[in-house]
PDB file of C-alpha atoms in Angstrom:
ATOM      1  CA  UNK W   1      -9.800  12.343  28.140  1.00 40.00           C
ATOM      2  CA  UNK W   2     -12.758  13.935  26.457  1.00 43.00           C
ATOM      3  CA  UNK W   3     -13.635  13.248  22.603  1.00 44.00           C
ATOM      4  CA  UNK W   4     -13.721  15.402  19.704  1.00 49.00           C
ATOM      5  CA  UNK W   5     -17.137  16.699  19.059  1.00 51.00           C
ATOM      6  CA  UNK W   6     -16.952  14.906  15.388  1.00 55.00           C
ATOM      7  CA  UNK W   7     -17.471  11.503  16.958  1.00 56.00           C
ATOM      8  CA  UNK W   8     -14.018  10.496  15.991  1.00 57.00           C
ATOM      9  CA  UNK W   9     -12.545   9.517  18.968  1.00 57.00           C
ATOM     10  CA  UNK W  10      -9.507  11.930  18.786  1.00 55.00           C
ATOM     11  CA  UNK W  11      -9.091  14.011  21.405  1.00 56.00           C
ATOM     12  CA  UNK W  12     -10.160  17.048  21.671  1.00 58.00           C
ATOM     13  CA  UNK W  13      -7.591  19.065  22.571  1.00 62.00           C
ATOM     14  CA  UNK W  14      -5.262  18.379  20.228  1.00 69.00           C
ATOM     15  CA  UNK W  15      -5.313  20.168  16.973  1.00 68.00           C
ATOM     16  CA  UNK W  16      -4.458  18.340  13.609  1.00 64.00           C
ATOM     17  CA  UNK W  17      -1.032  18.922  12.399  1.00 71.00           C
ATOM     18  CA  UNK W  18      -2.249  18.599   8.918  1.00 69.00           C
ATOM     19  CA  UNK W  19      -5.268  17.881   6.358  1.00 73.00           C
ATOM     20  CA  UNK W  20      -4.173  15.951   3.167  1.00 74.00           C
ATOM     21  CA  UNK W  21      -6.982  17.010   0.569  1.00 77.00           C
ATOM     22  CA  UNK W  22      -6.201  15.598  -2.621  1.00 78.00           C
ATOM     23  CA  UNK W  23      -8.672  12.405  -3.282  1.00 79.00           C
ATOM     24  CA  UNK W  24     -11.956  12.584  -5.224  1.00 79.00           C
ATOM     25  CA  UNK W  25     -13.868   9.618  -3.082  1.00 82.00           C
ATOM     26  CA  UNK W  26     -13.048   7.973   0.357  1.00 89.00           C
ATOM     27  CA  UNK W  27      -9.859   7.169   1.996  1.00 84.00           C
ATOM     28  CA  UNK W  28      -9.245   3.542   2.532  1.00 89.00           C
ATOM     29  CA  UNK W  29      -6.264   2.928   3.594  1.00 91.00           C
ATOM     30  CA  UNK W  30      -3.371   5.497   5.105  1.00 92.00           C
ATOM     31  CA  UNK W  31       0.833   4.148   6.324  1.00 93.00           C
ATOM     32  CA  UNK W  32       3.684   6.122   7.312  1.00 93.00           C
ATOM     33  CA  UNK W  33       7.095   5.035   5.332  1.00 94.00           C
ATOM     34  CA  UNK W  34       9.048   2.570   7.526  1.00 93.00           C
ATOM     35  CA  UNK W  35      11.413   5.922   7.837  1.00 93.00           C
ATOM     36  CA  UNK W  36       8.758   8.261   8.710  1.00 93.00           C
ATOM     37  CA  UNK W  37       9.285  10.504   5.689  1.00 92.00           C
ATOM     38  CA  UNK W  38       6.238  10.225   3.496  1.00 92.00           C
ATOM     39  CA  UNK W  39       2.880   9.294   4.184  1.00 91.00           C
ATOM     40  CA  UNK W  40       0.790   7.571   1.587  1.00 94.00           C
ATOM     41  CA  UNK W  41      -3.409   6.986   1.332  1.00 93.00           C
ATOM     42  CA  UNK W  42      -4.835   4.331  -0.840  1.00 93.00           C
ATOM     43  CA  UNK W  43      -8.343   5.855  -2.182  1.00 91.00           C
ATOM     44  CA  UNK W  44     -11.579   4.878  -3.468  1.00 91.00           C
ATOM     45  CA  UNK W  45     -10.983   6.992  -6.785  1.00 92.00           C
ATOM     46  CA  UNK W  46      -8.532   4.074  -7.730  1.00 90.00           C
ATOM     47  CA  UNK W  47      -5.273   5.980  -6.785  1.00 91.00           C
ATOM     48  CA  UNK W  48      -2.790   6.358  -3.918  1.00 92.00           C
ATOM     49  CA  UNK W  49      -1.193   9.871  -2.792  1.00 92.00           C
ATOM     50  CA  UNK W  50       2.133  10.080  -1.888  1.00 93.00           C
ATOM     51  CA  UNK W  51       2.336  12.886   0.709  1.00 90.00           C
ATOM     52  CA  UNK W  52       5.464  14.606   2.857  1.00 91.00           C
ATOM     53  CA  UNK W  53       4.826  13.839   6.278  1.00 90.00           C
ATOM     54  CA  UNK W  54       6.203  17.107   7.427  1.00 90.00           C
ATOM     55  CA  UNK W  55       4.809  19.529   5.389  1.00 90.00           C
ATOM     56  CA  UNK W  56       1.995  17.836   4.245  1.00 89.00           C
ATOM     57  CA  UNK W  57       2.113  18.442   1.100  1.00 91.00           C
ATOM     58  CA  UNK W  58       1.433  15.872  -1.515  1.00 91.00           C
ATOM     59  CA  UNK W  59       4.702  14.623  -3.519  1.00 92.00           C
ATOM     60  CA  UNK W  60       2.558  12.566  -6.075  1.00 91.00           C
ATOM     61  CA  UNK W  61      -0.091   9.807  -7.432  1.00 92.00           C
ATOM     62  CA  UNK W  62       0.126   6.825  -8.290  1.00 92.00           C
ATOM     63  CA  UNK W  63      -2.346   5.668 -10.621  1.00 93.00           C
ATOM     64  CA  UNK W  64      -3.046   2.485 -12.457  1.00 90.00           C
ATOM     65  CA  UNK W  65      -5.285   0.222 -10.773  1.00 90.00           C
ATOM     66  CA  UNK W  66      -8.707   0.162 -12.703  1.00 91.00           C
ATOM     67  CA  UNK W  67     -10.720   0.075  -9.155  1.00 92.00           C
ATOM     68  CA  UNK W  68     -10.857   1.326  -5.908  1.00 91.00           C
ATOM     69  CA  UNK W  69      -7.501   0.502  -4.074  1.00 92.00           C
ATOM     70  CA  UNK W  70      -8.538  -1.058  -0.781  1.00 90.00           C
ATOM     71  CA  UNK W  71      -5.097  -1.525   1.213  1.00 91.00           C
ATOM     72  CA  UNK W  72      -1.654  -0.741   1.337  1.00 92.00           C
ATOM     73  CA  UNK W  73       1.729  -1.603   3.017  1.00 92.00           C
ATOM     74  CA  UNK W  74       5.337  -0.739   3.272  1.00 92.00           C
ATOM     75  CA  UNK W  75       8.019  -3.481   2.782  1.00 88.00           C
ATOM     76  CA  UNK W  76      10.293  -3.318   6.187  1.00 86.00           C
ATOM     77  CA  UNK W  77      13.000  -1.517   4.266  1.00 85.00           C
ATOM     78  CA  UNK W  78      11.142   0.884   2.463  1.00 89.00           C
ATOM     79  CA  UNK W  79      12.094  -0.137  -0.860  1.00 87.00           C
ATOM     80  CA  UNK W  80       8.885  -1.509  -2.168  1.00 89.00           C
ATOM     81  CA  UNK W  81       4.994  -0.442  -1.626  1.00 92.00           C
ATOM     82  CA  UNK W  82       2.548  -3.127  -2.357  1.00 90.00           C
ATOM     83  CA  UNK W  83      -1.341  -1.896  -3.344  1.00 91.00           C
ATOM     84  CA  UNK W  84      -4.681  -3.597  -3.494  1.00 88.00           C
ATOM     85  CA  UNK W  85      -7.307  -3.124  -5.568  1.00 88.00           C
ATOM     86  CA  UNK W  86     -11.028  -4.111  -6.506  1.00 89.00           C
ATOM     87  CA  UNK W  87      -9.782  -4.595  -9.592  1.00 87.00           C
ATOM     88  CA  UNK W  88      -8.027  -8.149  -8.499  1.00 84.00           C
ATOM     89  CA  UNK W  89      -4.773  -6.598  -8.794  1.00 84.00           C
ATOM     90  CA  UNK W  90      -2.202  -6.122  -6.288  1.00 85.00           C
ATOM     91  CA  UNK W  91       0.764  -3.736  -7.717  1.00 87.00           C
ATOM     92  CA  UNK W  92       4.312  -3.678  -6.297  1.00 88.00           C
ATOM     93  CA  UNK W  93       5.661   0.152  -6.437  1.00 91.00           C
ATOM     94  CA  UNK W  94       9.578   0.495  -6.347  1.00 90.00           C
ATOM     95  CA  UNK W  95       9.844   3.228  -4.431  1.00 90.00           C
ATOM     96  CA  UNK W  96      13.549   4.964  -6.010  1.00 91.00           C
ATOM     97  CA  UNK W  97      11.241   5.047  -9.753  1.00 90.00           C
ATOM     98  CA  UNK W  98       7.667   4.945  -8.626  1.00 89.00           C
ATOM     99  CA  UNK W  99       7.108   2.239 -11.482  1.00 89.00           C
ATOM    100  CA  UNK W 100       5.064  -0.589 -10.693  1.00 85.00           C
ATOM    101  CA  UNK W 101       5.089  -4.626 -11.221  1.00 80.00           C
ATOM    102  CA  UNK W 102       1.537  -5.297 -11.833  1.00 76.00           C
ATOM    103  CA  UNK W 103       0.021  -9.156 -10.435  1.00 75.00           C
ATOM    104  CA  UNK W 104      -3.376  -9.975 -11.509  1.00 70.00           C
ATOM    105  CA  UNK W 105      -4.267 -12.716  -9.676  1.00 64.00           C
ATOM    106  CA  UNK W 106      -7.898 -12.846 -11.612  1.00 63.00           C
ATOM    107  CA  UNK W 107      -8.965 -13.450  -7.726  1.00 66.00           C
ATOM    108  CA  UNK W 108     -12.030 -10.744  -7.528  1.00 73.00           C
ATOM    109  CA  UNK W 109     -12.138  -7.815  -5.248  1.00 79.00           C
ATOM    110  CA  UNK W 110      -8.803  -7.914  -3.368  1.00 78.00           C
ATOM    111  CA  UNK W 111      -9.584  -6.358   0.651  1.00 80.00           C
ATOM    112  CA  UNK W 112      -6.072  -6.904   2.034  1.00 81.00           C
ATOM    113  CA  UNK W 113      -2.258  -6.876   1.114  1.00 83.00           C
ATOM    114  CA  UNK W 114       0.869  -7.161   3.914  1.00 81.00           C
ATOM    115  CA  UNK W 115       4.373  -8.053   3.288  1.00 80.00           C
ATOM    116  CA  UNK W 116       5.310 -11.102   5.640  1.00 75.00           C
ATOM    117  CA  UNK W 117       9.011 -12.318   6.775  1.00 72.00           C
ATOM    118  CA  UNK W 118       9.886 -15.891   5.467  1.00 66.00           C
ATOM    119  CA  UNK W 119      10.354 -18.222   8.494  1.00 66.00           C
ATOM    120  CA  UNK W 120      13.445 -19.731   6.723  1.00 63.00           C
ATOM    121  CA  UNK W 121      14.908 -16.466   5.443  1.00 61.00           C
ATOM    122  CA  UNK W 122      15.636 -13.973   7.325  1.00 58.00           C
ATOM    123  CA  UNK W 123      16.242 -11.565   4.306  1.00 58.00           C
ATOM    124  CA  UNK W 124      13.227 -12.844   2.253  1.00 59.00           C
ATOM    125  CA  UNK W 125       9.275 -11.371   2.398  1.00 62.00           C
ATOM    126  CA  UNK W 126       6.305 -12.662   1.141  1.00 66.00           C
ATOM    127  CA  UNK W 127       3.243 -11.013   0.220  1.00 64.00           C
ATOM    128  CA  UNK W 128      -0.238 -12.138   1.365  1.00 64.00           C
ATOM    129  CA  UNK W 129      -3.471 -11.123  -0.222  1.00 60.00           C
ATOM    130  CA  UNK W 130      -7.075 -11.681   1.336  1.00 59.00           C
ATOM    131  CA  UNK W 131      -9.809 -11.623  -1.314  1.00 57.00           C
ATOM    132  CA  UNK W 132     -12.714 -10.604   0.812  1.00 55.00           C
ATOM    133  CA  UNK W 133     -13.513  -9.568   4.540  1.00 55.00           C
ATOM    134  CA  UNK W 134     -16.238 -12.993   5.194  1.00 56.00           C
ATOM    135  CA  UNK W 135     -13.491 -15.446   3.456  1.00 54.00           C
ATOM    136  CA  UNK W 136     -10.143 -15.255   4.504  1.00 51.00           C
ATOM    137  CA  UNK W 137      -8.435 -17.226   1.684  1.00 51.00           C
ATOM    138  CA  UNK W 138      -4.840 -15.969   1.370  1.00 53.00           C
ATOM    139  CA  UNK W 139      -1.784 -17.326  -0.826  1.00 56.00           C
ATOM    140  CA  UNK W 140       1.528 -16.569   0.154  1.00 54.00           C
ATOM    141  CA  UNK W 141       3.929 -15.243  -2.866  1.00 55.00           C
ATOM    142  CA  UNK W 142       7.007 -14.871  -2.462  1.00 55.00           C
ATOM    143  CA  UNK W 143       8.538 -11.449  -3.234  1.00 57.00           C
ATOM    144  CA  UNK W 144      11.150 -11.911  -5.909  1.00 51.00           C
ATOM    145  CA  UNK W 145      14.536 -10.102  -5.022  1.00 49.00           C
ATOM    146  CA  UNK W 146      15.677  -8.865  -8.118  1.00 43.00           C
ATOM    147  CA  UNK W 147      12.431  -6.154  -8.307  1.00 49.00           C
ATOM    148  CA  UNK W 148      13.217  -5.215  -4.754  1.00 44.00           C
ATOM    149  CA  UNK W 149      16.997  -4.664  -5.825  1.00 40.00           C
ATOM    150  CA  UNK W 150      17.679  -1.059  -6.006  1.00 35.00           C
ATOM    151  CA  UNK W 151      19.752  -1.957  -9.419  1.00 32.00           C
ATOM    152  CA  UNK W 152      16.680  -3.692 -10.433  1.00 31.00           C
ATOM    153  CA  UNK W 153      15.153  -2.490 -14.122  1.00 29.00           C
ATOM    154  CA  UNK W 154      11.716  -3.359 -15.570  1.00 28.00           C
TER     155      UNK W 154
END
């Protein structure tokens, strides 16, 4: 199947279904929702977009890391998005509010964050962190219930 001419790899006859403009640096980091109804992009101007994956257009920001957020992911249900920053942080996003648990884990420049099932819990996640793409240090934390609860305040 022949390439696009941009070097990309995407093929070339297929036309993109949408362009999400929004961010004022690089994209570093893009997920669907575990549903398939948003899409959101982690970006070097320290935010994330929220965006609709059907229309395309963008649904909001979220803004509060103090550095460029480097990863992103989805819990499995949806509930919960966890971001990574530069700034050391890693920030849990209740997805029903769009307010955030903030974790400093005064660890440096954060590369990585994925949720992870619990071996002895079939209900329970953990989050892992990796500080830097040459070290692979990680700590597993476990993700408290009550802030995923829907009922959950903070």
């Amino acid at each position: 199947m022949p390439s696009a001419a941009d070097g990309s790899g995407a093929p070339s006859n297929e036309a993109a279904r949408a362009v999400l403009k929004g961010h004022g640096n690089k994209v570093s980091a893009v997920a669907f929702s575990p549903r398939g109804r948003y899409v959101v992009s982690a970006g070097m101007d320290n935010t994330c977009r929220l965006w609709d994956a059907t229309t395309g257009a963008e649904c909001g920001r979220l803004e509060g890391h103090e550095a460029a957020v480097t990863s992103l992911d989805w819990h499995p249900h949806g509930r919960l998005l966890a971001t990574a920053s530069w700034d050391g942080s890693v920030r849990l996003w209740r997805t029903d509010t769009w307010h955030a648990a903030t974790y400093d884990w005064q660890l440096g420049r954060l590369e990585c964050v994925r949720f992870a099932p619990l071996s002895n819990d079939p209900n329970g996640h953990s989050l892992l962190r990796r500080k830097t793409e040459r070290q692979f240090h990680h700590r597993i934390f476990g993700v408290n219930r009550s802030l995923s609860s829907p009922n959950h305040q903070r």
